[in-house]
Amino acid sequence: MKGSQAIIKSLTDEGVDVVFGYPGGVLLPLYDVIYDSDLRHILVRHEQCAAHAADGYARASGEVGVCIGTSGPGATNLVTGIANAYMDSSPIVALAGQVATPLIGNDAFQEVDTIGITMPITKHSYQVMAPSEIPEMIKSSFYIARSGRPGPVVVDLPKDVQEGELEYSAKIKIELPGYKPTKKGHPRQVERAAKTIMNAKKPVILAGGGVIIADASKELEKLSKLVGAPVTTTLMGKGSFPEDNPLALGMLGMHGRKVSNLVVDECDCLIAIGCRFSDRTTGDVTKFAPQAKIIHIDVDPAEIGKNVDIDIPIVGDAKIILSHLLKTIKQTKTSLISDWTDYVKSFRAGCMPRLSFKDVPLKPQQVIKEISEAITDDTIVTTDVGQNQMWMAHYFTRKNPRTFISSGGLGTMGFGFPAAMGAKVALPEQDVVAVCGDGGFLMVSQDLATVKEYDIPVIVCVMDNRYLGMVAQWQRLFYDERISHTHLGAVPDFVKLAKSFEINAYKVERPGEMKETLIDALKSGEPALIDVIIDPEELLPMVPPGCGLTEIVGEYKVERESPDEIPYRPSAQEKGGD
Ligand SMILES: Cc1ncc(C[n+]2csc(CCOP(=O)(O)OP(=O)(O)O)c2C)c(N)n1
């Protein structure tokens, strides 16, 4: 068969039934095969949206998402989405067209060095130089993208390789010397961790996105219950632990919940699972969890000790390691439920943020409260980047994994809407709502055409403050309120913009309107945009860059109980355990 046919066959053999793409000259052979294949191709209106949609598809479903872009500008337009997937460990395969092999290196029309550009932001990249390499390279790409710590893989496809002939054999053996992700944690390390947890008086769990990727939420809940440890999460870990559990503290870090930041400051044992201790999570690392022994469970050995010194590293799959840890702790038969748990629960109850406001323009807290009332626990919510994202991370609560999708590591404005599109394509039975800022949404608004043409009923809520809100917030707090180039002005009218794409659109301005409008929009079964006019002056409390987690500025005063007031918790040994 032809190389282009082998590409499609390899994709369908991997179980791919949908791709997000945008064609071009060097992709003509591939698109000619797509024309009458069973593969569903969604023509986005910008390649960046193809990559984000593939990423949203992957995060919602746990399956590899696929995007396609042509050589040169098509490939460079994919780059932001690839980097975004890389930073957040999301499994996507990006197929990029390339000029014909004899032209590579000639600065041919629409030639860029896609492999060179994407090498630092991919888990792996392949340039296919002969048609016969296609089946193995595509199979390997999917294996690499989804195994170990997931991530993006680029496959660079020269035009003549797509046109050439090969013998396709269904029996493909992949050989990846040196790539053997560790799954089981080292038993001695697991034992050491179990002992440390048993001896801790004030344990806390920090759950990252790795818990969701490893499908380890049940094990996480069991561990929290067994040892009485409260759970805080990173942005990526939101949804890994039900936030209605009295031991759920919410997000940690720069824009985290006060209770999380103070409890991590006080804990004597931090069990970090599937997280990478980003600066947004830790604040000043020299002040991070100063009293704690830190246990770090992660599938990627490169993360151990990268940002924070670790006392007990355990490399492997979070689900497998947590099961092992649970078994080891249970064998000691010591009750670990402690006064610390009660203390944290009451501290948490005293720190719950206020969400009800009657103000006009609307307070984002009120909007988020109404969004929460309009949706179910299964609704997938994506966010964009900026204040809208941090408000959602801070005030909005989630119970289930894979229901909160946000751009964590790269912080990519323009992610929320196309990611929602991808999530909806992956899971059409689930409601999908994107919460975006006005600046970020405008970066990708052309893809309203895509959701219209393909009837992808996502609801976009534009938090319309006419500012690049998060940057303006920093200008207000740290640059003497000198609002330099962050005011967006009066255009566009988002309702008119949506209507020009024949998308249903609503404006929300008063308390009570958001809930009703969102319920109606979801019921309609059609894509919709809700333009939510919010207070442009609203600030979220935060830890200034370079400060420790307790140095919160903004709305809250830091009122810390003295550590002496924390009830004493006898160690396992003192209780007669081992
Ligand atoms: C592509 C990109 N460009 C610039 C930034 C820097 N940045 C971070 S937040 C932000 C403001 C976002 O404004 P908006 O989308 O209106 O959301 P808001 O903060 O008002 O909720 C900017 C410019 C970014 N994160 N991504």
XYZ file of C-alpha atoms and ligand atoms in Angstrom:
604
model
C 0.000 0.000 0.000
C 0.969 3.651 -0.192
C 2.632 5.383 2.739
C -0.410 7.621 3.223
C -2.661 4.547 3.423
C -0.271 2.966 5.915
C -0.492 6.071 8.109
C -4.275 5.805 8.281
C -4.131 2.029 8.785
C -1.613 2.467 11.611
C -3.842 5.061 13.275
C -6.962 2.921 13.075
C -4.979 -0.087 14.347
C -4.201 2.039 17.415
C -7.932 2.578 17.899
C -7.934 6.165 16.651
C -11.316 7.194 15.293
C -10.993 10.963 15.291
C -8.234 13.446 14.433
C -8.100 17.240 14.630
C -6.267 18.721 11.676
C -5.596 21.310 9.031
C -4.307 20.337 5.561
C -1.616 21.798 3.308
C 0.455 21.064 0.201
C 2.708 18.354 1.617
C -0.251 16.636 3.261
C -2.220 16.203 0.030
C -1.421 12.464 -0.235
C -2.578 11.886 3.359
C -5.739 13.980 2.999
C -6.560 12.136 -0.215
C -6.714 8.909 1.789
C -8.627 10.557 4.645
C -11.223 11.558 2.009
C -12.723 8.091 1.868
C -11.453 6.553 5.106
C -13.575 5.842 8.194
C -11.442 8.187 10.232
C -13.363 11.218 11.484
C -11.404 14.352 10.619
C -12.315 17.601 12.340
C -11.109 20.617 10.405
C -10.110 23.184 13.023
C -9.628 26.832 12.079
C -6.109 27.141 13.491
C -3.554 24.371 14.083
C -3.012 25.497 17.692
C -6.618 24.497 18.310
C -5.956 21.074 16.763
C -3.198 20.430 19.300
C -5.235 21.746 22.247
C -8.275 19.762 21.119
C -6.156 16.591 20.931
C -4.874 17.451 24.420
C -8.405 18.013 25.778
C -9.473 14.750 24.159
C -6.602 12.938 25.885
C -7.184 14.461 29.316
C -10.922 13.795 29.269
C -10.696 10.214 28.017
C -7.241 8.975 29.017
C -6.709 7.952 25.371
C -4.082 9.400 23.029
C -5.321 12.477 21.113
C -4.177 13.052 17.539
C -3.599 16.329 15.668
C -2.314 17.054 12.174
C -0.645 20.109 10.667
C 1.166 20.750 7.417
C 4.867 21.560 7.045
C 6.302 24.964 7.965
C 3.666 27.277 9.421
C 1.252 24.404 10.088
C 3.880 22.677 12.213
C 4.925 25.880 13.991
C 1.278 26.626 14.761
C 1.106 23.235 16.478
C 4.112 24.050 18.646
C 2.299 25.874 21.481
C -0.146 23.006 21.839
C 2.662 20.443 21.821
C 4.562 22.377 24.504
C 1.373 22.645 26.519
C 0.837 18.870 26.365
C 4.477 18.296 27.289
C 4.346 20.485 30.390
C 1.157 18.780 31.592
C 2.141 15.194 30.648
C -0.708 14.775 28.201
C -0.497 11.983 25.618
C -0.873 13.352 22.119
C 0.561 12.318 18.774
C 1.167 15.247 16.418
C 1.499 14.326 12.756
C 3.354 17.016 10.830
C 3.758 17.171 7.077
C 7.291 17.739 5.788
C 8.773 18.644 2.426
C 9.959 15.700 0.301
C 13.144 14.036 1.572
C 15.418 15.303 -1.265
C 14.425 18.880 -0.342
C 15.045 18.606 3.406
C 17.747 21.059 4.412
C 17.344 23.196 1.269
C 15.135 25.876 2.854
C 12.443 24.589 0.550
C 9.033 26.257 0.449
C 7.303 25.743 3.810
C 10.220 23.824 5.243
C 11.044 24.141 8.920
C 13.079 21.832 11.076
C 10.081 20.478 12.950
C 12.154 17.846 14.734
C 14.675 20.455 15.873
C 11.985 22.875 16.999
C 9.946 20.318 18.892
C 12.736 18.172 20.350
C 12.813 19.974 23.729
C 9.024 19.911 24.055
C 8.263 16.327 23.113
C 8.768 13.007 24.791
C 10.073 11.762 21.470
C 9.992 12.697 17.798
C 10.318 10.654 14.632
C 11.174 11.765 11.134
C 10.002 9.020 8.822
C 12.511 8.703 5.987
C 11.085 5.652 4.175
C 7.523 4.345 3.737
C 8.525 1.020 5.322
C 9.225 2.815 8.624
C 5.663 4.113 8.978
C 3.933 1.231 10.812
C 6.631 0.788 13.447
C 7.156 4.487 14.036
C 3.459 5.224 14.451
C 2.966 2.257 16.766
C 5.975 3.332 18.828
C 4.665 6.901 18.964
C 1.442 5.792 20.591
C 3.263 3.501 22.998
C 5.663 6.267 24.045
C 2.901 8.906 24.318
C 0.747 6.844 26.680
C 3.266 4.836 28.747
C 5.287 5.884 31.798
C 4.920 9.623 32.207
C 2.698 10.441 29.223
C 3.578 13.189 26.781
C 3.488 14.361 23.188
C 5.208 12.607 20.301
C 5.781 14.240 16.915
C 5.876 12.254 13.680
C 7.357 14.223 10.779
C 6.026 12.919 7.474
C 7.791 13.984 4.246
C 5.565 14.144 1.201
C 7.438 11.505 -0.819
C 7.250 9.087 2.124
C 3.465 9.428 2.029
C 3.525 8.740 -1.715
C 5.911 5.767 -1.640
C 4.944 2.104 -1.459
C 5.431 -0.451 1.334
C 4.458 -3.975 2.289
C 2.197 -3.544 5.303
C 2.406 -6.291 7.872
C 0.025 -6.331 10.797
C 2.712 -7.929 12.981
C 4.728 -4.989 14.201
C 7.315 -5.395 16.905
C 8.440 -2.243 18.599
C 11.896 -2.071 20.004
C 12.786 0.841 22.204
C 16.141 0.165 23.802
C 16.580 2.106 27.040
C 12.908 2.949 27.414
C 11.439 0.851 30.212
C 9.333 2.964 32.546
C 9.441 1.711 36.145
C 6.056 0.642 37.498
C 6.633 -1.015 40.854
C 8.198 1.103 43.560
C 11.247 -0.233 45.369
C 9.892 -2.331 48.279
C 12.431 -0.978 50.774
C 11.489 2.581 49.932
C 7.806 1.742 50.342
C 8.572 0.288 53.785
C 10.541 3.385 54.780
C 7.680 5.580 53.625
C 5.156 3.508 55.569
C 7.223 3.845 58.761
C 7.630 7.572 58.322
C 3.889 8.021 57.783
C 3.134 5.884 60.853
C 5.416 8.001 62.984
C 4.138 11.322 61.719
C 1.964 13.440 63.961
C 0.809 15.809 61.247
C 0.803 14.100 57.837
C -0.473 15.819 54.696
C -0.885 14.442 51.185
C -0.107 16.579 48.130
C -1.806 15.057 45.067
C -0.740 16.075 41.573
C -1.912 15.293 38.062
C -0.021 11.991 38.228
C -2.746 10.614 40.499
C -5.325 11.229 37.776
C -3.112 9.852 35.016
C -2.408 6.697 37.045
C -6.096 6.297 37.900
C -5.108 6.220 41.580
C -7.929 8.290 43.116
C -9.472 5.377 45.008
C -6.114 4.436 46.518
C -5.528 8.093 47.418
C -8.848 8.264 49.259
C -8.034 5.048 51.115
C -4.646 6.354 52.200
C -6.091 9.643 53.410
C -8.722 7.788 55.414
C -6.363 5.200 56.807
C -3.768 7.634 58.102
C -6.057 10.601 58.729
C -4.100 12.803 56.352
C -5.725 15.848 54.759
C -5.237 16.174 51.000
C -4.197 19.271 49.129
C -3.755 19.247 45.359
C -1.825 21.002 42.662
C -3.772 22.646 39.828
C -3.244 19.489 37.772
C -4.369 17.300 40.661
C -7.763 18.984 41.008
C -10.403 16.258 40.845
C -8.048 13.527 42.059
C -9.677 13.725 45.516
C -13.329 14.658 46.115
C -13.351 18.254 47.273
C -16.489 17.720 49.373
C -14.503 15.374 51.647
C -13.881 17.178 54.973
C -10.212 16.311 54.549
C -9.956 18.009 51.138
C -8.060 21.262 51.524
C -8.213 22.494 47.927
C -5.362 23.784 45.838
C -1.932 24.617 47.245
C 0.381 27.399 46.170
C 0.550 30.915 44.838
C -3.198 31.107 44.224
C -4.078 28.264 46.576
C -6.425 28.056 49.530
C -5.176 29.588 52.756
C -5.871 26.369 54.680
C -3.709 24.351 52.255
C -0.806 26.742 52.441
C -0.820 26.926 56.247
C -1.345 23.227 56.835
C 1.533 22.308 54.499
C 3.652 24.816 56.400
C 2.855 23.020 59.644
C 2.917 19.385 58.563
C 5.671 17.048 59.687
C 5.266 14.577 56.814
C 4.343 15.483 53.257
C 3.348 12.630 50.976
C 3.631 14.082 47.466
C 2.149 11.916 44.729
C 2.515 12.522 40.987
C 3.491 16.157 41.210
C 6.564 18.091 40.185
C 6.809 20.793 42.868
C 6.428 23.653 40.404
C 7.263 27.153 41.625
C 3.553 28.005 41.505
C 2.932 25.187 43.994
C 5.865 25.642 46.373
C 6.552 29.381 46.466
C 10.053 29.981 47.832
C 11.404 26.422 48.102
C 13.627 27.324 51.044
C 10.461 28.024 53.030
C 8.433 25.112 51.658
C 7.079 22.582 54.181
C 9.936 23.478 56.538
C 9.104 20.918 59.204
C 8.238 17.993 56.963
C 9.896 14.799 55.938
C 8.985 14.617 52.260
C 8.014 11.399 50.519
C 7.826 11.764 46.737
C 6.084 9.162 44.608
C 6.530 9.779 40.878
C 6.799 7.753 37.702
C 9.503 10.063 36.331
C 12.855 9.718 38.125
C 13.919 13.081 36.670
C 11.368 14.793 38.913
C 12.866 13.466 42.132
C 14.819 16.180 43.904
C 14.544 18.537 40.907
C 13.006 21.437 42.806
C 12.679 20.260 46.403
C 14.933 18.019 48.526
C 13.257 14.670 49.069
C 13.700 12.381 52.074
C 12.092 9.262 50.608
C 11.779 8.991 46.812
C 9.720 6.189 45.301
C 9.784 5.876 41.527
C 6.917 4.100 39.833
C 3.240 4.072 39.032
C 1.175 5.896 41.676
C -1.624 3.317 41.704
C 0.721 0.377 42.197
C 2.810 2.159 44.828
C -0.199 3.418 46.796
C -1.705 -0.088 46.868
C 1.600 -1.429 48.167
C 1.846 1.379 50.724
C -1.704 0.765 51.938
C -0.978 -2.912 52.430
C 2.235 -2.197 54.302
C 0.598 0.351 56.606
C -2.421 -1.870 57.273
C -0.163 -4.721 58.381
C 0.894 -2.700 61.413
C -2.724 -2.758 62.635
C -2.380 0.578 64.393
C -5.156 3.116 64.396
C -3.824 6.324 62.984
C -6.868 8.532 63.231
C -5.739 11.478 65.235
C -6.490 14.857 66.710
C -4.556 16.379 63.811
C -7.374 15.355 61.499
C -9.946 17.051 63.712
C -7.812 20.155 63.988
C -7.421 20.411 60.197
C -11.140 19.806 59.653
C -12.137 22.652 61.934
C -9.425 24.932 60.519
C -10.727 24.148 57.027
C -14.311 24.893 58.047
C -13.184 28.297 59.344
C -11.408 29.132 56.070
C -14.192 28.447 53.576
C -14.299 31.297 51.069
C -17.413 33.412 50.632
C -19.130 32.731 47.322
C -22.457 34.611 47.534
C -22.434 38.210 46.366
C -25.306 40.373 45.178
C -23.029 42.911 43.428
C -23.340 44.252 39.899
C -21.003 43.999 38.034
C -20.924 40.378 39.053
C -18.278 39.016 41.387
C -16.561 35.986 39.866
C -17.255 34.055 43.081
C -21.008 34.454 42.507
C -20.622 33.372 38.876
C -18.706 30.272 39.942
C -21.313 29.452 42.579
C -24.014 29.600 39.907
C -21.967 27.522 37.452
C -21.621 24.899 40.208
C -25.373 24.907 40.754
C -26.112 24.511 37.038
C -23.881 21.497 36.317
C -23.422 17.956 37.612
C -20.408 16.186 39.080
C -19.779 14.590 35.686
C -19.691 17.837 33.743
C -16.232 18.426 32.330
C -15.051 21.952 32.975
C -12.069 23.424 31.182
C -10.495 26.751 31.992
C -8.363 29.187 30.127
C -5.427 30.967 31.761
C -5.394 33.980 34.014
C -7.740 35.102 36.760
C -10.571 32.986 35.323
C -8.405 29.896 35.790
C -7.273 30.732 39.298
C -10.790 31.663 40.403
C -11.983 28.309 39.140
C -9.097 26.439 40.742
C -9.660 28.261 44.026
C -13.443 28.574 44.408
C -14.875 25.809 42.235
C -14.945 22.269 43.590
C -14.701 18.940 41.810
C -15.328 15.398 42.953
C -14.169 13.279 40.044
C -10.928 12.868 38.138
C -10.781 14.100 34.532
C -13.578 16.639 35.107
C -11.299 19.673 35.505
C -8.999 20.426 32.593
C -6.632 23.369 32.661
C -3.302 24.465 31.233
C -0.988 24.093 34.222
C 2.671 24.126 33.289
C 2.705 26.314 30.198
C -0.198 28.548 31.216
C -1.416 28.882 27.651
C -4.026 31.528 26.957
C -6.365 30.117 24.341
C -6.315 26.570 25.740
C -9.728 26.387 27.417
C -12.074 26.556 24.440
C -10.331 24.122 22.035
C -9.599 21.752 24.947
C -13.333 21.741 25.683
C -13.982 20.946 22.029
C -11.623 17.952 22.245
C -13.162 16.765 25.528
C -16.659 16.896 24.060
C -15.585 14.948 20.981
C -14.021 12.319 23.272
C -17.011 12.049 25.606
C -20.112 13.280 23.773
C -22.430 12.065 26.544
C -20.882 14.401 29.106
C -21.654 18.100 29.345
C -18.605 20.268 28.671
C -18.237 23.879 29.791
C -15.245 26.127 29.061
C -14.592 29.032 31.410
C -12.370 31.566 29.651
C -11.083 35.094 30.012
C -11.991 37.599 27.322
C -8.339 37.945 26.244
C -7.667 34.217 26.018
C -10.911 33.370 24.269
C -10.246 35.990 21.601
C -7.004 34.190 20.734
C -8.967 31.150 19.530
C -12.457 32.480 18.826
C -12.217 31.560 15.132
C -12.867 27.965 16.186
C -16.474 28.835 16.941
C -16.756 27.893 13.266
C -15.524 24.377 14.083
C -17.996 23.731 16.893
C -20.768 25.045 14.658
C -19.839 23.063 11.545
C -19.298 19.800 13.428
C -22.090 20.405 15.925
C -19.899 20.070 19.008
C -22.146 21.403 21.776
C -19.683 22.984 24.206
C -20.685 26.009 26.257
C -18.137 28.827 26.428
C -18.446 31.197 29.393
C -16.414 34.327 28.730
C -15.478 36.046 32.000
C -15.681 39.490 30.452
C -13.725 42.070 32.457
C -12.184 43.879 29.474
C -8.749 43.374 31.007
C -5.925 40.929 30.718
C -7.032 40.418 34.269
C -4.213 38.426 35.781
C -1.508 40.713 34.442
C -3.539 43.739 35.529
C -3.833 42.114 38.989
C -0.052 41.925 39.270
C 0.204 45.525 38.048
C -2.269 46.578 40.732
C -0.504 44.641 43.484
C 3.157 44.985 42.587
C 3.571 47.819 40.045
C 1.830 50.768 41.745
C -1.382 50.206 39.830
C 0.286 51.252 36.580
C -2.066 49.468 34.190
C 0.304 49.169 31.260
C -1.300 47.716 28.116
C -3.636 45.326 29.852
C -6.905 47.096 29.125
C -8.664 45.442 26.206
C -11.162 48.163 25.300
C -14.748 47.873 24.229
C -14.586 45.487 21.266
C -15.632 42.905 20.361
C -19.232 42.420 21.346
C -18.942 38.705 22.186
C -22.641 38.065 21.646
C -22.485 39.514 18.142
C -19.238 37.683 17.468
C -20.811 34.341 18.394
C -23.948 35.117 16.419
C -21.872 35.789 13.319
C -20.860 32.109 13.583
C -24.541 31.243 14.098
C -23.784 30.200 17.671
C -26.422 30.823 20.354
C -25.221 33.640 22.577
C -26.353 35.224 25.829
C -25.268 38.104 28.017
C -25.280 37.670 31.803
C -25.031 40.711 34.062
C -26.917 40.098 37.318
C -26.897 37.555 40.128
C -29.144 34.582 39.331
C -28.819 34.914 35.549
C -25.777 32.689 35.130
C -27.377 29.566 36.575
C -30.542 29.840 34.503
C -28.676 30.695 31.319
C -26.199 27.847 31.682
C -28.954 25.329 32.416
C -30.827 26.479 29.286
C -27.686 26.441 27.158
C -26.819 22.906 28.270
C -30.387 21.743 27.659
C -30.359 23.114 24.108
C -27.786 20.496 23.063
C -26.119 23.116 20.866
C -22.889 25.047 21.207
C -23.349 28.371 22.970
C -21.442 31.362 24.272
C -22.296 33.180 27.500
C -20.790 36.641 27.848
C -20.509 37.200 31.612
C -19.915 40.808 32.601
C -17.789 40.708 35.747
C -16.157 43.162 38.104
C -12.854 44.216 36.512
C -11.378 45.196 39.870
C -11.745 41.822 41.579
C -8.486 40.384 42.925
C -7.699 36.909 44.182
C -5.581 36.578 47.301
C -2.130 35.311 46.379
C 1.394 34.602 47.486
C 3.696 37.104 45.780
C 6.419 35.548 43.621
C 9.497 34.589 45.632
C 7.617 34.433 48.960
C 6.817 31.503 51.217
C 3.371 29.903 51.118
C 2.141 31.619 54.284
C 2.901 35.129 53.002
C -0.504 35.630 51.423
C -1.539 39.092 50.227
C -4.957 40.259 49.115
C -8.258 39.653 50.776
C -7.230 37.467 53.722
C -5.188 38.418 56.736
C -2.804 35.649 57.732
C -4.077 34.633 61.137
C -2.021 31.662 62.120
C -2.691 29.526 65.091
C 0.484 28.797 66.945
C 1.853 25.342 66.174
C 1.661 24.710 69.950
C -2.096 24.760 69.677
C -2.072 21.728 67.409
C -3.161 18.759 69.505
C -0.416 16.266 70.156
C -0.582 13.078 68.162
C 1.096 10.009 69.634
C 3.387 8.166 67.258
C 2.705 4.592 66.246
C 5.562 3.447 68.478
C 4.158 5.264 71.482
C 0.856 3.561 70.809
C 2.568 0.193 70.801
C 2.873 -0.216 67.029
C 6.186 -1.022 65.399
C -0.349 32.883 24.998
C -0.149 33.685 26.244
N 0.228 34.966 26.158
C 0.423 35.708 27.279
C 0.239 35.147 28.511
C 0.482 35.958 29.782
N -0.767 36.098 30.536
C -1.092 35.309 31.574
S -2.591 35.609 32.199
C -2.843 36.839 31.101
C -4.122 37.629 31.108
C -5.275 36.814 30.664
O -6.347 37.680 30.395
P -7.785 37.121 30.090
O -7.702 36.041 29.070
O -8.682 38.238 29.777
O -8.172 36.408 31.446
P -8.372 37.024 32.918
O -7.044 37.004 33.599
O -8.940 38.405 32.772
O -9.330 36.079 33.565
C -1.742 37.003 30.262
C -1.621 38.043 29.211
C -0.129 33.793 28.545
N -0.302 33.140 29.690
N -0.349 33.097 27.406
